[in-house]
XYZ file of C-alpha atoms in Angstrom:
548
model
C 124.424 106.095 81.261
C 121.368 108.099 82.292
C 122.350 112.148 82.656
C 123.640 113.252 86.002
C 124.188 110.183 87.194
C 123.450 108.313 90.963
C 119.225 108.350 90.145
C 119.159 111.502 89.546
C 118.070 113.976 85.987
C 118.658 116.414 84.915
C 116.926 117.342 82.309
C 119.124 119.755 79.079
C 117.168 122.601 77.833
C 115.612 122.427 74.438
C 116.995 123.427 71.034
C 115.818 123.913 67.870
C 117.158 120.019 66.421
C 115.409 118.589 69.254
C 111.784 120.300 68.181
C 112.270 119.035 64.600
C 113.448 116.330 65.576
C 110.336 115.955 68.073
C 107.668 117.338 64.730
C 109.014 115.289 62.452
C 109.035 111.999 64.049
C 105.047 113.263 65.858
C 104.147 113.762 61.960
C 105.287 110.405 60.481
C 103.330 109.062 63.114
C 100.107 110.974 61.789
C 100.689 109.786 58.408
C 101.115 106.093 58.852
C 97.843 106.251 61.924
C 96.026 108.553 58.369
C 97.398 106.149 56.039
C 93.895 105.099 54.628
C 91.764 105.611 57.919
C 88.647 106.225 56.333
C 88.705 102.357 54.898
C 86.641 100.038 55.635
C 83.023 100.909 57.365
C 82.888 101.172 60.982
C 83.608 98.079 62.800
C 80.644 96.859 65.349
C 79.689 97.281 68.129
C 81.702 100.482 69.422
C 82.876 102.334 66.165
C 79.550 103.167 65.300
C 77.861 103.232 68.427
C 79.930 106.386 70.068
C 79.180 108.207 66.379
C 75.781 107.975 66.924
C 76.428 109.390 70.405
C 77.908 112.334 68.961
C 75.217 112.901 66.253
C 73.219 112.802 68.785
C 74.266 115.384 70.809
C 74.404 117.448 68.225
C 70.787 117.056 67.856
C 69.620 117.774 71.025
C 72.091 120.323 71.468
C 72.915 119.797 75.186
C 76.566 119.037 76.234
C 76.420 117.378 79.030
C 73.478 114.932 78.690
C 74.751 111.610 76.392
C 72.323 110.515 74.245
C 71.560 106.774 72.200
C 69.105 106.785 70.960
C 66.911 108.687 72.466
C 68.023 107.143 75.531
C 70.396 109.297 78.464
C 73.773 107.410 78.052
C 75.794 107.479 81.389
C 78.792 105.216 80.310
C 81.682 108.101 79.916
C 82.278 111.069 80.204
C 81.621 114.152 77.029
C 85.333 115.818 75.577
C 85.049 113.200 72.936
C 82.105 113.325 71.808
C 82.540 117.340 71.825
C 85.704 116.321 69.550
C 83.731 114.126 67.355
C 80.579 115.740 66.802
C 83.188 118.880 66.498
C 85.052 116.988 63.429
C 80.908 115.516 62.320
C 79.363 118.403 62.265
C 82.584 120.540 60.286
C 82.673 118.150 56.903
C 80.221 115.118 57.982
C 80.398 112.223 60.168
C 82.388 110.005 57.832
C 84.707 106.528 58.345
C 87.671 109.648 58.329
C 86.363 111.789 60.695
C 85.012 109.220 63.329
C 88.842 108.052 63.669
C 90.706 111.197 63.436
C 90.410 112.127 66.813
C 92.205 108.901 67.638
C 95.241 109.363 65.125
C 95.725 112.309 66.343
C 95.886 111.266 70.166
C 97.931 108.570 68.963
C 100.159 111.284 67.332
C 99.979 112.339 70.860
C 101.270 109.348 72.196
C 104.157 109.573 69.878
C 105.254 112.637 70.932
C 104.342 112.164 74.997
C 106.704 108.836 74.262
C 109.557 111.061 72.825
C 109.846 114.004 76.093
C 109.774 110.994 77.924
C 112.640 109.553 76.618
C 114.754 112.489 76.117
C 113.819 113.492 79.618
C 115.431 110.049 81.239
C 117.759 109.598 78.581
C 118.942 111.803 75.483
C 117.430 112.852 71.239
C 119.129 109.522 69.886
C 116.825 107.147 72.582
C 113.866 109.448 72.327
C 113.715 108.995 68.357
C 113.701 105.329 68.520
C 111.179 105.383 71.395
C 108.513 107.271 69.688
C 109.411 104.892 66.187
C 108.962 102.287 68.449
C 105.303 103.794 70.189
C 104.409 104.256 66.436
C 104.723 101.050 65.039
C 103.266 98.849 68.538
C 100.908 96.658 67.134
C 98.724 97.474 69.890
C 98.803 101.565 69.351
C 99.312 101.062 65.590
C 94.804 99.189 65.588
C 93.767 101.753 68.373
C 95.000 104.926 66.767
C 93.289 103.720 63.894
C 89.515 103.180 65.708
C 87.793 105.662 66.914
C 88.080 104.817 70.669
C 88.719 107.071 73.641
C 91.521 104.979 75.188
C 94.028 107.258 72.264
C 92.830 110.392 73.912
C 92.912 109.007 76.814
C 96.934 107.770 77.307
C 97.912 110.444 75.390
C 96.465 112.516 78.274
C 98.289 110.445 80.746
C 102.144 109.970 79.217
C 102.104 113.684 78.736
C 100.513 114.189 82.618
C 103.480 112.018 84.087
C 106.098 113.717 82.030
C 104.974 116.915 83.463
C 104.700 115.818 86.946
C 108.187 114.330 86.033
C 109.827 117.499 84.948
C 108.160 119.042 87.838
C 110.172 116.290 90.298
C 113.073 116.607 88.926
C 113.092 121.021 88.304
C 111.163 121.561 91.512
C 108.802 123.729 88.575
C 105.329 123.885 90.284
C 104.319 125.153 87.096
C 104.969 121.724 85.377
C 103.321 119.946 87.941
C 99.572 121.966 87.573
C 100.356 121.162 83.699
C 100.674 117.461 84.565
C 96.951 117.883 86.783
C 95.529 119.532 83.802
C 95.976 117.047 81.970
C 95.278 114.617 83.802
C 92.026 116.131 84.838
C 91.344 115.965 80.476
C 92.127 112.252 80.713
C 89.277 111.597 83.385
C 87.110 114.048 81.633
C 87.750 111.851 78.334
C 86.998 108.450 80.121
C 87.321 109.045 84.369
C 89.052 109.094 87.032
C 91.420 106.726 85.974
C 92.608 109.505 84.293
C 93.809 110.169 87.262
C 94.102 107.293 89.503
C 96.335 105.158 87.446
C 98.973 107.939 87.049
C 98.699 108.625 91.421
C 99.357 105.094 92.574
C 102.527 105.373 90.135
C 103.403 108.750 91.359
C 102.924 106.971 94.846
C 104.734 103.955 94.216
C 107.493 106.078 93.120
C 107.829 108.226 96.210
C 107.316 104.691 98.764
C 110.406 103.388 96.861
C 112.896 106.190 97.414
C 111.326 106.720 100.405
C 110.210 110.511 99.297
C 106.739 110.587 101.290
C 107.748 114.147 101.858
C 107.576 115.166 97.808
C 103.710 115.353 97.519
C 104.363 118.705 100.033
C 106.129 120.140 96.905
C 102.784 119.734 94.679
C 100.972 122.695 94.805
C 97.491 123.593 95.981
C 95.758 124.529 92.510
C 96.633 121.192 91.712
C 93.541 119.666 92.520
C 91.787 122.814 92.005
C 93.214 122.802 88.359
C 91.850 119.044 88.115
C 88.660 118.985 89.286
C 87.718 122.551 87.495
C 88.710 119.926 84.354
C 87.837 116.654 84.809
C 84.546 117.045 87.124
C 82.604 119.104 85.908
C 79.842 116.647 83.922
C 79.712 114.221 87.327
C 78.881 117.195 89.060
C 76.401 118.137 86.362
C 75.126 114.696 85.910
C 74.518 114.428 89.048
C 72.319 117.300 89.851
C 70.562 116.611 86.771
C 70.109 112.943 87.255
C 70.730 112.239 91.162
C 70.675 108.911 91.631
C 70.055 106.775 88.364
C 72.788 108.878 87.507
C 75.077 107.786 90.358
C 74.054 104.351 90.340
C 74.642 104.012 85.939
C 77.716 106.043 85.930
C 79.750 105.211 89.501
C 77.919 102.411 90.096
C 78.171 99.729 87.490
C 80.541 101.310 85.390
C 83.318 101.784 87.754
C 82.482 99.693 91.074
C 80.990 97.027 89.027
C 83.601 97.413 86.182
C 86.408 96.783 88.476
C 84.999 94.494 90.737
C 82.530 92.345 88.436
C 82.029 91.954 85.190
C 80.347 94.486 82.928
C 78.759 93.773 79.560
C 79.862 90.701 79.218
C 84.359 90.635 79.286
C 85.593 88.487 81.574
C 88.947 87.443 81.462
C 91.370 85.032 84.191
C 94.018 86.420 85.797
C 96.488 85.769 82.862
C 94.707 87.644 80.633
C 96.753 90.341 79.777
C 99.305 88.054 79.201
C 98.638 87.031 75.076
C 97.512 90.218 74.827
C 100.600 92.326 75.201
C 103.042 89.163 73.448
C 100.687 90.163 70.436
C 100.426 94.193 71.395
C 103.878 94.789 71.759
C 104.529 92.951 67.982
C 106.954 93.419 66.783
C 109.027 94.563 69.698
C 108.158 91.759 71.234
C 111.520 89.463 71.409
C 112.499 92.966 72.505
C 110.801 93.465 75.435
C 111.836 90.756 78.097
C 115.520 92.129 77.458
C 114.730 95.428 77.711
C 112.914 94.997 81.520
C 115.703 92.482 82.689
C 117.802 95.340 81.954
C 116.200 97.880 83.829
C 115.869 95.669 86.452
C 119.408 96.050 86.643
C 119.751 99.182 86.448
C 116.948 99.985 89.191
C 118.117 102.380 91.204
C 117.942 104.612 88.635
C 115.059 107.282 88.155
C 113.963 106.311 84.966
C 114.476 102.692 85.655
C 111.626 103.224 88.658
C 109.209 104.911 86.914
C 109.464 102.740 83.918
C 108.813 99.524 86.138
C 106.419 101.046 88.185
C 104.235 102.392 85.549
C 104.127 99.157 83.316
C 104.164 96.971 86.711
C 101.003 98.804 88.461
C 98.990 98.747 84.711
C 99.155 95.495 84.611
C 98.166 94.624 87.630
C 95.493 97.038 88.274
C 93.792 95.701 84.928
C 94.590 92.251 85.657
C 92.832 92.408 89.061
C 89.388 94.109 87.363
C 86.585 91.614 86.967
C 86.226 93.302 83.475
C 88.690 93.167 81.336
C 89.278 94.210 77.018
C 92.393 94.468 75.148
C 92.452 98.280 74.810
C 92.932 98.148 78.732
C 96.554 98.050 78.293
C 97.076 100.664 76.475
C 98.843 103.017 78.671
C 101.500 99.902 79.276
C 102.817 100.461 75.024
C 104.506 104.536 74.923
C 106.426 104.226 78.631
C 107.607 100.127 77.698
C 108.859 101.622 74.619
C 110.731 104.570 76.502
C 112.830 101.276 77.984
C 112.904 99.226 74.081
C 114.200 102.090 72.296
C 117.194 103.036 75.376
C 117.925 98.982 75.109
C 118.500 99.156 71.275
C 120.425 102.199 71.953
C 122.520 100.438 73.796
C 122.470 97.412 71.391
C 123.489 99.889 68.423
C 126.575 101.002 69.955
C 127.754 97.485 70.679
C 127.339 98.241 74.258
C 129.034 95.530 76.105
C 126.461 95.156 79.026
C 123.792 94.040 76.598
C 125.683 92.396 74.323
C 124.518 88.673 75.724
C 120.434 90.217 76.731
C 120.861 91.434 72.770
C 121.767 88.468 71.337
C 118.491 86.362 73.840
C 116.181 89.108 72.067
C 117.110 88.763 68.477
C 117.508 84.468 69.590
C 113.554 85.882 70.389
C 112.428 87.487 66.934
C 111.309 84.178 64.628
C 109.418 83.019 68.576
C 107.385 86.107 68.205
C 107.230 85.333 64.176
C 105.322 81.990 65.129
C 103.137 84.330 68.388
C 101.409 86.399 65.648
C 100.821 83.033 63.019
C 99.784 81.530 66.150
C 97.948 84.006 67.476
C 95.963 84.912 64.405
C 94.732 81.558 63.665
C 93.456 80.760 67.377
C 91.826 84.129 67.729
C 90.066 83.917 64.415
C 89.498 80.228 65.020
C 87.813 80.680 68.121
C 86.755 84.314 67.771
C 84.741 84.122 64.152
C 85.573 80.477 62.744
C 82.952 81.102 60.141
C 85.143 84.077 58.762
C 88.144 82.373 58.751
C 88.095 79.749 57.387
C 86.118 81.826 53.979
C 88.772 84.968 54.594
C 91.891 81.778 55.399
C 94.004 83.176 52.040
C 93.314 86.575 52.959
C 94.643 86.549 56.815
C 97.511 85.089 54.991
C 98.878 86.879 53.443
C 98.248 90.224 56.190
C 99.752 87.922 58.457
C 103.049 86.979 56.252
C 103.698 90.449 55.479
C 103.965 91.189 59.763
C 105.638 88.014 60.559
C 108.806 88.599 57.935
C 110.008 91.921 59.535
C 111.262 90.469 63.229
C 112.702 87.087 60.484
C 114.160 90.023 58.293
C 115.466 91.447 61.631
C 116.941 87.937 62.992
C 118.829 87.929 59.550
C 120.419 91.263 60.478
C 121.920 90.714 63.816
C 125.165 92.033 63.173
C 124.155 95.188 62.141
C 121.433 96.369 65.012
C 120.725 99.807 62.989
C 119.527 97.726 59.459
C 117.600 95.664 61.887
C 115.479 98.363 63.326
C 114.902 99.792 60.456
C 113.648 96.428 59.817
C 111.038 96.271 62.139
C 109.438 99.817 61.684
C 109.602 98.550 57.858
C 106.938 95.342 59.388
C 104.356 98.728 60.303
C 104.873 100.143 57.813
C 104.156 97.400 55.800
C 101.192 96.083 57.206
C 99.539 99.072 57.357
C 99.269 98.969 53.042
C 98.357 95.347 53.381
C 95.524 95.860 55.456
C 94.820 99.362 53.490
C 94.496 97.688 49.838
C 94.159 94.125 50.546
C 93.211 93.114 53.567
C 90.408 95.355 54.004
C 88.547 95.348 50.710
C 88.361 91.950 51.596
C 86.848 92.144 54.872
C 84.034 94.165 53.858
C 82.563 91.181 51.574
C 81.633 89.961 55.354
C 79.663 92.708 56.615
C 76.938 92.367 55.160
C 75.246 95.247 58.069
C 75.970 98.598 56.160
C 75.370 96.449 53.135
C 71.757 95.864 54.769
C 70.777 99.715 55.829
C 72.091 101.561 52.758
C 69.172 99.103 50.959
C 67.028 100.166 53.207
C 67.482 103.550 53.725
C 66.626 103.271 49.547
C 62.945 101.437 50.425
C 61.985 102.987 53.508
C 58.968 106.269 53.741
C 59.333 108.745 56.656
C 57.079 107.014 59.656
C 58.680 103.177 58.864
C 59.689 101.724 61.427
C 63.034 99.664 61.521
C 63.479 96.230 63.828
C 66.045 94.410 64.360
C 66.080 91.045 65.676
C 68.613 89.441 68.395
C 70.640 92.492 66.538
C 71.955 94.110 69.937
C 75.015 94.450 68.936
C 74.807 95.493 65.419
C 74.817 99.026 66.376
C 75.954 99.919 62.434
C 72.480 99.243 61.414
C 71.453 102.226 63.498
C 74.454 104.364 62.023
C 74.645 103.347 58.205
C 70.594 103.616 58.115
C 69.872 106.705 59.025
C 66.883 104.900 61.664
C 66.070 104.834 64.597
C 66.238 100.875 65.223
C 63.929 99.085 67.692
C 66.263 96.492 69.031
C 63.884 93.423 69.913
C 65.391 90.481 71.477
C 61.928 88.717 72.802
C 58.751 87.312 71.175
C 56.732 89.316 73.098
C 58.998 92.238 72.256
C 58.474 91.763 68.313
C 54.863 91.547 68.905
C 54.292 94.921 70.530
C 56.274 96.566 67.764
C 54.334 95.058 65.180
C 51.309 96.097 66.825
C 52.422 99.698 66.936
C 53.662 100.335 63.069
C 51.777 100.560 60.407
C 54.459 99.688 58.306
C 57.658 97.811 59.436
C 61.321 96.335 57.875
C 62.420 93.489 59.924
C 65.824 92.156 59.431
C 66.087 89.018 60.946
C 69.121 86.750 61.326
C 68.827 83.818 59.309
C 69.429 81.470 62.124
C 66.331 82.980 64.330
C 64.508 83.370 61.174
C 62.249 79.847 61.934
C 61.822 80.757 66.012
C 59.820 83.863 64.937
C 59.175 85.062 61.495
C 56.949 81.518 61.281
C 55.370 82.151 64.210
C 55.266 86.103 64.822
C 54.644 87.762 61.590
C 51.505 88.274 60.672
C 50.263 87.191 56.500
C 51.320 89.146 54.441
C 55.047 89.717 55.195
C 57.318 89.650 53.105
C 60.639 89.316 51.955
C 62.941 91.853 50.662
C 65.666 90.156 50.892
C 68.683 88.815 52.556
C 72.291 88.963 52.862
C 75.536 87.611 54.808
C 72.736 85.488 56.484
C 70.181 88.186 57.816
C 67.122 88.310 56.198
C 64.601 91.928 55.606
C 61.104 91.753 55.317
C 58.498 94.023 55.281
C 55.108 94.170 57.330
C 52.742 96.407 55.299
C 49.630 97.182 57.007
C 47.764 97.243 60.117
C 47.779 94.156 62.370
C 45.075 93.176 63.476
C 46.306 93.461 67.985
C 44.640 96.312 69.035
C 42.104 99.542 67.816
C 43.717 100.665 64.388
C 46.043 103.344 64.612
C 43.515 106.957 63.714
C 43.833 108.307 60.607
């Protein structure tokens, strides 16, 4: 039962054992997230793009106007890029430094889960819940990528925790911390860092009929939030005016929700399959945990968890633009519910006995869903690569699917079953680092092509990419400015403006582009993975020659 009874929480003072547990579980999560973190080149499209923005931040020395290929980039606030730039400035831009902040933020999510579970329940539940977060596939994947979402979610979870500390103790200092963490979340990825926690808080007041609790918020809270989260919006509006507002606010906020940006649509049920796979290997225990919480919905802990998960999924389901990482905020808070349910199962409480049997019965189904999900995604999204890599993917999938099957056989020993599910993710990471990623590199030609170009290009050469606008790693690994070409007129213009130019063209596009548009004397320099590299060396007769 929750401490305090009757739905109230009575936080107890922390002791040295609690702190030691928090440090140990956070350190273990960080080890899991950083093991082999630099293995594998950066994934197109976002990873190399974000690192490139950080590199240009250092080159320009402008901390506020972010740039990509020299042009202003008004997509996200700068906090994440400040961190990326700092890591690159200190030790250089590598795959490891590009991803380290996500790994650290992933450990922050685990720590936030521990804090929430400790506040709601007890230290034992906190340990189990933190282990669930660290090994949940949705968290594990995002914590190993150069992405905004882990820092955003870590800050939001800490904001929720501090709000609840203030809510239950009346501490205005804790409430100020909540506003501060929300400000950092906003400085990372925009006002969603405040909007989502605020919607949950307002819903909580409504459910508990405590509207007057808004008066408990310190007057300095919004001021602190604005001072941390909003300076970029103010400065860039002053600098760029309508251009900034139209892009950063109009397109990437309003249109992102009410329309579709960057060709990322999805049906209303989009996040159903995402959450089924994203909560693996704990998928089978999510329905039982939610049912158990619903039965205890008079408790503050149950209300917070249900509202947070429900509002987050509903909000992003209503949005026109959809991506799997958008529901990352669900996992740490949902892990508290799963951890508490497992505590009750391990203790053999009669009230969860039937739900526990149903959950264990679903474990083989979870493994089958994983296998089916991987097969469907690979065959529809990357059919050629999936066919070539079928044995490699099969080994990785089998390693992950084995965990629930082992746990199913240990249903009468739930503590061992829990350990089996935790080990599933550890084994999965080891297989990925030592087997899957090295095999995948053979099917990722852009970094190899970029390395070849670095050795062949001279100062002043141009690099032209034809119909490759989704290959940002070409820019990062070549170290060259890339002229992205999408139309014949763009290609003609690029060739006219540069005496010597390298062109990278997908083999499937060569017939339509190379024969008719490339000038005589253009030489094929090589090909790799479905791409052909040409060199145009000499002035093209489409205008006066450049001055010598």
